[in-house]
Coordinates of C-alpha atoms and ligand atoms in Angstrom, one line a residue:
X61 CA 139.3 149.6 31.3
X62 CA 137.0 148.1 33.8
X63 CA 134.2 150.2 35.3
X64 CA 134.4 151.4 38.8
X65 CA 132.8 149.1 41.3
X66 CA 131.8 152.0 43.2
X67 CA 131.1 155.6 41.8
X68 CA 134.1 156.5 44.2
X69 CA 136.3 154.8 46.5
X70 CA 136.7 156.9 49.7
X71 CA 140.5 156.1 52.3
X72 CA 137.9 154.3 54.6
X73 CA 134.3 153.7 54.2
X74 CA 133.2 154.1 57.7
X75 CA 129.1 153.4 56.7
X76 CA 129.9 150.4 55.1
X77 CA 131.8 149.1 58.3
X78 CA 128.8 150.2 60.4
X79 CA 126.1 148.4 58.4
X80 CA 127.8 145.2 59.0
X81 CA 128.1 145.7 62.6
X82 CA 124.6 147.7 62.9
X83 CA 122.4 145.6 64.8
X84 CA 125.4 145.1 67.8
X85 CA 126.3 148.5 67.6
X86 CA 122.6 150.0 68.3
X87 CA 122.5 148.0 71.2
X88 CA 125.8 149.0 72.5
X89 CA 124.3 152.5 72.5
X90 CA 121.1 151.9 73.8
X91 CA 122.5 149.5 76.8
X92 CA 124.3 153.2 77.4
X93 CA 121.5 155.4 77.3
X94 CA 119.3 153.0 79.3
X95 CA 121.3 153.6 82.6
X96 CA 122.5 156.9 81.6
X97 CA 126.3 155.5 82.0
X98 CA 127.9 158.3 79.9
X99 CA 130.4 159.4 82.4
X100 CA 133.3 156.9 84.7
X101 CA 130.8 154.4 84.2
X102 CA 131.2 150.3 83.8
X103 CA 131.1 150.4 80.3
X104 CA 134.8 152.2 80.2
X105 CA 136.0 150.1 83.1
X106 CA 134.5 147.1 81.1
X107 CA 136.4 148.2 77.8
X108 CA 139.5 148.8 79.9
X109 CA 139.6 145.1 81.0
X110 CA 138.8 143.8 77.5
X111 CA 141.8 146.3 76.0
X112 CA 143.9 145.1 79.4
X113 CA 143.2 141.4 78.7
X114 CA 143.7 141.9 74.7
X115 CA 147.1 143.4 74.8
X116 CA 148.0 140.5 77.6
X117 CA 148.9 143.5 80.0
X118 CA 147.7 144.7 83.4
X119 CA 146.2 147.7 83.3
X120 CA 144.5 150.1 80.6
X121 CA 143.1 153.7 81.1
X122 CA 140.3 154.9 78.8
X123 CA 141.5 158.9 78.2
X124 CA 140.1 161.5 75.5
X125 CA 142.4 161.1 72.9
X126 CA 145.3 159.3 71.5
X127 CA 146.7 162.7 72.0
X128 CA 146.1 162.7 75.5
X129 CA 147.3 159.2 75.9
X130 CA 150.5 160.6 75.1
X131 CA 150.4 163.6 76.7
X132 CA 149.5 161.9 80.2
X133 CA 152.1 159.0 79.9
X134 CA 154.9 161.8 79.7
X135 CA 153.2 163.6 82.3
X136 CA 152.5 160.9 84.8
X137 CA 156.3 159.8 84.0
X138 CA 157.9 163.2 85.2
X139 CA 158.9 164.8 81.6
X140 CA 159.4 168.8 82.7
X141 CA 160.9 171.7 81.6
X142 CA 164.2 171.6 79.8
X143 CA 164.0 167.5 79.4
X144 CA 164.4 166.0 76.0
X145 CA 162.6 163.7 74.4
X146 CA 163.8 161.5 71.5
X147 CA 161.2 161.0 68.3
X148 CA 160.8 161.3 64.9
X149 CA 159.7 163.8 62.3
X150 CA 158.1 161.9 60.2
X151 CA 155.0 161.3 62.2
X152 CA 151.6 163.3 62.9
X153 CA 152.0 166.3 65.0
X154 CA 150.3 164.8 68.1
X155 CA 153.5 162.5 68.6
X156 CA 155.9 165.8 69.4
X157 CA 153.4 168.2 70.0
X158 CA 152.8 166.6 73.7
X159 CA 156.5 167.4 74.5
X160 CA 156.3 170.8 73.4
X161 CA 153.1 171.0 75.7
X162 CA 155.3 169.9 78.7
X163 CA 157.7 172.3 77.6
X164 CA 160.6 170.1 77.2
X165 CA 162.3 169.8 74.0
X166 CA 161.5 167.2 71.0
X167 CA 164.5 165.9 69.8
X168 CA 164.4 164.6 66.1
X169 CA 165.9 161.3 64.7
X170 CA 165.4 160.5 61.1
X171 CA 163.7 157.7 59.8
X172 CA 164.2 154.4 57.6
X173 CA 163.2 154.7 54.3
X174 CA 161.7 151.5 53.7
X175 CA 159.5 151.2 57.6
X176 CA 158.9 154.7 57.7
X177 CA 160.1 154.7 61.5
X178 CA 162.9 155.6 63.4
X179 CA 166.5 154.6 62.4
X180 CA 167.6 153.2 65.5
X181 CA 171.1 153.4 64.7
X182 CA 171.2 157.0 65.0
X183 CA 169.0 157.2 68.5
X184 CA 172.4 156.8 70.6
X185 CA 173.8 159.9 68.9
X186 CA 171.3 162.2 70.2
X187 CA 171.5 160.9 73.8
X188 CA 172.3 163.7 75.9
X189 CA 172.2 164.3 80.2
X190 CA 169.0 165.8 79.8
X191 CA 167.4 163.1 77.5
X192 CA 164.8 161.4 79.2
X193 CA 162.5 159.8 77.0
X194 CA 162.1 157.8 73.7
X195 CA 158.7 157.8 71.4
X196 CA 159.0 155.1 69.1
X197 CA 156.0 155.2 66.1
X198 CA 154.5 152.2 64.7
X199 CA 154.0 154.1 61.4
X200 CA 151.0 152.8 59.6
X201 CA 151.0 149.8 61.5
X202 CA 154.1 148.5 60.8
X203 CA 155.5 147.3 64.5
X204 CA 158.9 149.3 65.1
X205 CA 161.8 146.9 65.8
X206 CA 161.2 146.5 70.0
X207 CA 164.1 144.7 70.9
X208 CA 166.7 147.4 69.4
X209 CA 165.4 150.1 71.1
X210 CA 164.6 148.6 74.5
X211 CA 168.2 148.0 74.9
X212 CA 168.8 151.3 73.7
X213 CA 166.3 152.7 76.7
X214 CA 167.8 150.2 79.4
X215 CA 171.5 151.6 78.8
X216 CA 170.7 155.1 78.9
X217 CA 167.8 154.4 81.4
X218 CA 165.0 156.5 79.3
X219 CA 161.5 156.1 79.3
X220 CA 160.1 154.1 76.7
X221 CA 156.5 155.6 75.6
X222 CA 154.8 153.7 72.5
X223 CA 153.0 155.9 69.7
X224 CA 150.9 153.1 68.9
X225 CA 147.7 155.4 67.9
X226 CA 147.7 153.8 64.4
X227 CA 149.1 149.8 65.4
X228 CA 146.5 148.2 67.5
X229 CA 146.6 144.7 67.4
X230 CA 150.3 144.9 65.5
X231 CA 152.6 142.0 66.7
X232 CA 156.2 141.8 67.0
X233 CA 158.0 138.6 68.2
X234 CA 154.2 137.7 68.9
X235 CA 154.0 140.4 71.3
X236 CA 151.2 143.6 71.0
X237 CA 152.3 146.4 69.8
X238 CA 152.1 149.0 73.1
X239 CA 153.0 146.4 75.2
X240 CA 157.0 146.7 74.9
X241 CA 157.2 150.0 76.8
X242 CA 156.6 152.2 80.2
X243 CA 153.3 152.6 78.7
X244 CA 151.6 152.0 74.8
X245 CA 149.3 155.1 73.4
X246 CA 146.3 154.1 71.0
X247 CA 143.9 156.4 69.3
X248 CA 140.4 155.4 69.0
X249 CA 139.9 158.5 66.0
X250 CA 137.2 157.2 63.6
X251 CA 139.7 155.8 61.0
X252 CA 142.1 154.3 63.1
X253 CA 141.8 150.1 63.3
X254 CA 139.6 150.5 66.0
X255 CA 137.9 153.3 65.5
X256 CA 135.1 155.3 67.8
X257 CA 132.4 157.1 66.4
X258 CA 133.8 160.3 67.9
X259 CA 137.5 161.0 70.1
X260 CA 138.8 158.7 72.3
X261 CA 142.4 156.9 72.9
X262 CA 143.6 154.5 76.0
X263 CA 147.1 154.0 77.7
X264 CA 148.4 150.9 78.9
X265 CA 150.8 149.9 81.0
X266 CA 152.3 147.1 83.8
X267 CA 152.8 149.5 86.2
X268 CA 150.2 149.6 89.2
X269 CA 151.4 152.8 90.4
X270 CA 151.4 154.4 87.1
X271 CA 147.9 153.3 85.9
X272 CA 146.9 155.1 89.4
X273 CA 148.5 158.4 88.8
X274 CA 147.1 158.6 84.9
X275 CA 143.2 157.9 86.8
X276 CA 144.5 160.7 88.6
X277 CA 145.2 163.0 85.9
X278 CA 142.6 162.4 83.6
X279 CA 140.0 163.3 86.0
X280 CA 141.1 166.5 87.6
X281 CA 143.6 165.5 89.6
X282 CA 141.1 163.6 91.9
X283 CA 140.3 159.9 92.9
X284 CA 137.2 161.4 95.1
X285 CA 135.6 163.3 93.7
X286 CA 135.8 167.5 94.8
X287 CA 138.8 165.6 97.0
X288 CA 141.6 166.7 94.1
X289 CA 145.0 165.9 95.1
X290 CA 147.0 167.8 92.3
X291 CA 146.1 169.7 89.1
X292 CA 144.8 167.7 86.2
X293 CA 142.6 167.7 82.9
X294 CA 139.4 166.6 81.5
X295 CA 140.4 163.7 79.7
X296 CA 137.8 161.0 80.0
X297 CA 136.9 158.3 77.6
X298 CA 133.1 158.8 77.6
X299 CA 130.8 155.5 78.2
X300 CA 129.2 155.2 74.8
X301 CA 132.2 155.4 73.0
X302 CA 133.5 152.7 75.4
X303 CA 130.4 150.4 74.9
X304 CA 130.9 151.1 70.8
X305 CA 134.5 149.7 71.3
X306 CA 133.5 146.6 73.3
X307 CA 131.7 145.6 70.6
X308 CA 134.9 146.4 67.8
X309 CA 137.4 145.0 70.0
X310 CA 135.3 141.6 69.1
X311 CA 136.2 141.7 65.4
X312 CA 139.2 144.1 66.0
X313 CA 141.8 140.8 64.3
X314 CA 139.4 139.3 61.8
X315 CA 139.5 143.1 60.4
X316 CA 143.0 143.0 61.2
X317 CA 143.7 140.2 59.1
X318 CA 141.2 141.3 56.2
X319 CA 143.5 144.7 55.8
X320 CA 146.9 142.3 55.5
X321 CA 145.1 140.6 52.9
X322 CA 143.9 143.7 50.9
X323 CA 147.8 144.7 51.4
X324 CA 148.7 141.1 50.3
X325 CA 146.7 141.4 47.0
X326 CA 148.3 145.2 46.7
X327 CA 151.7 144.1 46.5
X328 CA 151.2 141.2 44.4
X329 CA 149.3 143.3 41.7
X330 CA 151.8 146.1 41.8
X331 CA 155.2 144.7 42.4
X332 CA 156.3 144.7 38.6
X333 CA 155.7 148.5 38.6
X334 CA 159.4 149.8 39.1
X335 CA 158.7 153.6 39.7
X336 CA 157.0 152.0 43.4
X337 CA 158.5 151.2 46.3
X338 CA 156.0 148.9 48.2
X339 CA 155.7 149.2 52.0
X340 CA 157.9 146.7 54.3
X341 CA 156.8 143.1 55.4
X342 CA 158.9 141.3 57.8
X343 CA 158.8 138.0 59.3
X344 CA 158.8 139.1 62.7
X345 CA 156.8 141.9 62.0
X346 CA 152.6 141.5 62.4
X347 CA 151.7 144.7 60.4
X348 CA 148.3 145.6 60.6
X349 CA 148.1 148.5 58.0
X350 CA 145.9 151.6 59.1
X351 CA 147.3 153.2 55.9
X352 CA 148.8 151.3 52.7
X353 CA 151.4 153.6 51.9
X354 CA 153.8 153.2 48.8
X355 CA 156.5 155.3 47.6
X356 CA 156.2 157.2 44.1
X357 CA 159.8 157.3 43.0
X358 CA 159.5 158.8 39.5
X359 CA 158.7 162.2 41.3
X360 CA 155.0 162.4 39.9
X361 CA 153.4 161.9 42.8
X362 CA 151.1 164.5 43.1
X363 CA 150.3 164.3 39.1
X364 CA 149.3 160.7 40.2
X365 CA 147.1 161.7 43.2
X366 CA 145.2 164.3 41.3
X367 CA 144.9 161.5 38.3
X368 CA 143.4 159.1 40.7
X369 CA 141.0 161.5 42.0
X370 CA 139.8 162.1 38.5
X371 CA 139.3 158.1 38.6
X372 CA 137.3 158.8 42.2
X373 CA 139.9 156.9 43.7
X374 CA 140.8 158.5 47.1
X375 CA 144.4 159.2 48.4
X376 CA 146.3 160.8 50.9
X377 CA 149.9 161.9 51.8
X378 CA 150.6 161.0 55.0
X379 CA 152.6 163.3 55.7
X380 CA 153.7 166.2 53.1
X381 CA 156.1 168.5 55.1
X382 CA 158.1 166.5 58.0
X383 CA 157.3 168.1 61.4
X384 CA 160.8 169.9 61.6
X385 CA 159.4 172.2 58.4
X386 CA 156.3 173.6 60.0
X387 CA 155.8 176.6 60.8
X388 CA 154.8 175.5 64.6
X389 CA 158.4 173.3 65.3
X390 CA 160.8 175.9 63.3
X391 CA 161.9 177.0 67.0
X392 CA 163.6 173.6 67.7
X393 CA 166.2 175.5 64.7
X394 CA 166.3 172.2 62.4
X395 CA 166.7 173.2 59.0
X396 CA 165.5 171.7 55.4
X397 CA 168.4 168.9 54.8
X398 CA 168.5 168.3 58.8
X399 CA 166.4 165.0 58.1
X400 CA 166.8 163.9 54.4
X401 CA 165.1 160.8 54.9
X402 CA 162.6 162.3 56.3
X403 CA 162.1 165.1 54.0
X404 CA 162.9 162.5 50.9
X405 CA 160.0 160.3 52.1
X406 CA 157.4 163.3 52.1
X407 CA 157.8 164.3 48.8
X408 CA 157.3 160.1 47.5
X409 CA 155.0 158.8 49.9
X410 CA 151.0 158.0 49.1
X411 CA 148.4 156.3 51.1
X412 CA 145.6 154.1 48.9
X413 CA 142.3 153.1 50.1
X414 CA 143.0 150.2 52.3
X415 CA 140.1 148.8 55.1
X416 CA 138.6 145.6 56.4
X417 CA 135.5 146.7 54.0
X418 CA 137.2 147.3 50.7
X419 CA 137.0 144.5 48.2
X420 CA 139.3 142.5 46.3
X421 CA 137.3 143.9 42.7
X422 CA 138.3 147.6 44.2
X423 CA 141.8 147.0 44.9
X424 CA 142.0 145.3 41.3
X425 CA 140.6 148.4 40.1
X426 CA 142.8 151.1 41.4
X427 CA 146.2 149.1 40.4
X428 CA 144.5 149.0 37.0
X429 CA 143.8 152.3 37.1
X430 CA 147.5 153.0 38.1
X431 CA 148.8 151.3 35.2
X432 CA 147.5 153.4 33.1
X433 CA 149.1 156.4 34.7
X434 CA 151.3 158.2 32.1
X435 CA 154.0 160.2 33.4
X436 CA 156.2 162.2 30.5
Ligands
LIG629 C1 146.0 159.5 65.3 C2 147.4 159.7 65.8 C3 147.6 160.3 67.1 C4 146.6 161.1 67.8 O1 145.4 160.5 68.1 P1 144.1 161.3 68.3 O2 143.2 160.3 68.9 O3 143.7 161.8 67.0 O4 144.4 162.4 69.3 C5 148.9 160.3 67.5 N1 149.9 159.8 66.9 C6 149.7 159.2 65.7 C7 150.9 158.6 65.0 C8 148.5 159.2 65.1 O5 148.3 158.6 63.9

């Protein structure tokens, strides 16, 4: 067998990202420090613009999180108690956890088992009077289909709000990801495809009188400051991260690109394998991969993640236990069997190393170390 490129191959290799990027990225953060511009300063209006102008949309606002971006779109939107609010289980907690936080009620759709996102054929089923809101995931990039669902919205009238934390730069028709809905959430986390080096996310939207009230919320319920005019949060995307970002946003589809090729050479290489089940392409589909995830089917898929990791090859299972199952959502009353797909998908699925940084000899090297993976 070949040698290891690497002594180990890590998900993402965010120091190999930063040396390429170093010089740019030092003088993001010293422009930052120079004029002390850490809080509501230009470099976050600045980034909101670029993000604004990137997505072809009006308005962006720079918030904490990508959890907060989601929390403050349902807030400024109205979501209360006793509303429900359509999503699916397969998903990171964030996506439902918001609704819980309003105290309205999630309300779980199962997925598709080859995009990993919501079967929109069973939304209309769940729609009840007090149903208020949809949250569509782009699941590891892939863009959920738009067009279903936004008719799906119209005729109910429900709110469309876009998880989008892990699809920024996705396409669908040729149109950005986040773009489709009342408002689009992204998550500036470290290993997302543009990626701070700390916490961040951003929320955009068309609406002029929504970007307004989210300015609102995210800075205590004030435009003037010690002049609050309702009860907010903390929840501001700080200046250096913002300036950092400027600079990623610049390379942000080159890198975009780079992972569909990695995906690209994935696929090709592993295709032949028949106990995989290779993530979905589709024509009108611009998938921009934070995680290439493929489907273990012979039901060894944790022997094979332990087996890598002797190999120092990195993976992850995004996610083992669908959000129904935990401990923090048993309340909602679903039970195991309630979302087979779901449930089905968590038990197969594994994410492999996949970045704008890795290289071709590295992806060649984990499918050849998968190969050799003996299952009896
Ligand atoms: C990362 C992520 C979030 C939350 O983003 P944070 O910036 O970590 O708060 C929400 N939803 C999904 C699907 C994510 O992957």
């Amino acid at each position: 067998m070949k040698k290891s490129p690497l002594k180990k191959i890590p998900m993402v290799d965010l120091h190999r990202q930063y040396k390429s990027i170093k010089k740019e990225i030092d003088c993001a953060i010293f422009d930052v420090i120079k004029e002390s511009g850490y809080i509501n300063s230009r470099f976050v209006k600045k980034l909101e613009q670029e993000i604004a102008e990137y997505c072809k949309i009006k308005y962006a606002v720079g918030v904490n999180s990508g959890t907060d971006a989601l929390y403050l779109s349902l807030w400024a939107l109205g979501i209360k108690q006793g509303d429900e609010v359509i999503t699916t289980p397969f998903t990171f907690i964030a996506t439902a956890e918001v609704i819980v936080l309003l105290e309205a009620r999630p309300v779980f759709v199962d997925v598709d088992y080859e995009t990993y996102n919501i079967d929109a054929d069973l939304i209309e089923k769940k729609i009840t009077k007090k149903t208020k809101a949809i949250i569509p995931v782009h699941l590891f990039g892939f863009p959920y289909e738009m067009d279903k669902i936004k008719k799906i919205a119209k005729k109910h009238n429900l709110f469309l709000i876009e998880d989008a934390a892990q699809a920024i730069g996705a396409e669908y028709n040729g149109k950005r990801i986040g773009s489709f809905g009342n408002t689009g959430c992204f998550s500036f986390f470290p290993s997302k495809n543009l990626g701070a080096y700390g916490d961040g996310g951003i929320i955009i939207t068309d609406s002029k009188k929504l970007a307004e009230r989210l300015k609102i919320l995210r800075n205590h319920g004030s435009k003037i400051k010690y002049f609050n005019e309702e009860i907010g949060v903390s929840s501001r995307l700080d200046g250096i991260q913002a300036s950092i970002l400027s600079v990623k946003l610049k390379h942000l589809d080159k890198w975009n690109r780079k992972r569909r090729e990695m995906a690209e050479l994935y696929n090709s290489l592993l295709k032949n394998i028949n106990w995989i089940g290779l993530p979905k392409e589709n024509k009108s589909c611009n998938h921009v991969y934070n995680q290439y995830t493929i489907r273990v089917k012979n039901g060894k898929r944790d022997k094979l993640k332990k087996y890598l990791e002797k190999k120092g090859i990195s993976s992850m299972i995004y996610y083992p236990l669908p959000l129904h199952l935990t401990k923090a959502m048993r309340y909602l009353g679903y039970k195991k069997g309630s979302f087979p797909v779901s449930e089905k998908l968590s038990k197969q699925v594994l994410s492999l190393p996949i970045s704008a940084d890795l290289k071709k000899e590295e992806v060649k090297y984990i499918v050849d170390v998968i190969n050799r993976f003996t299952f009896d």
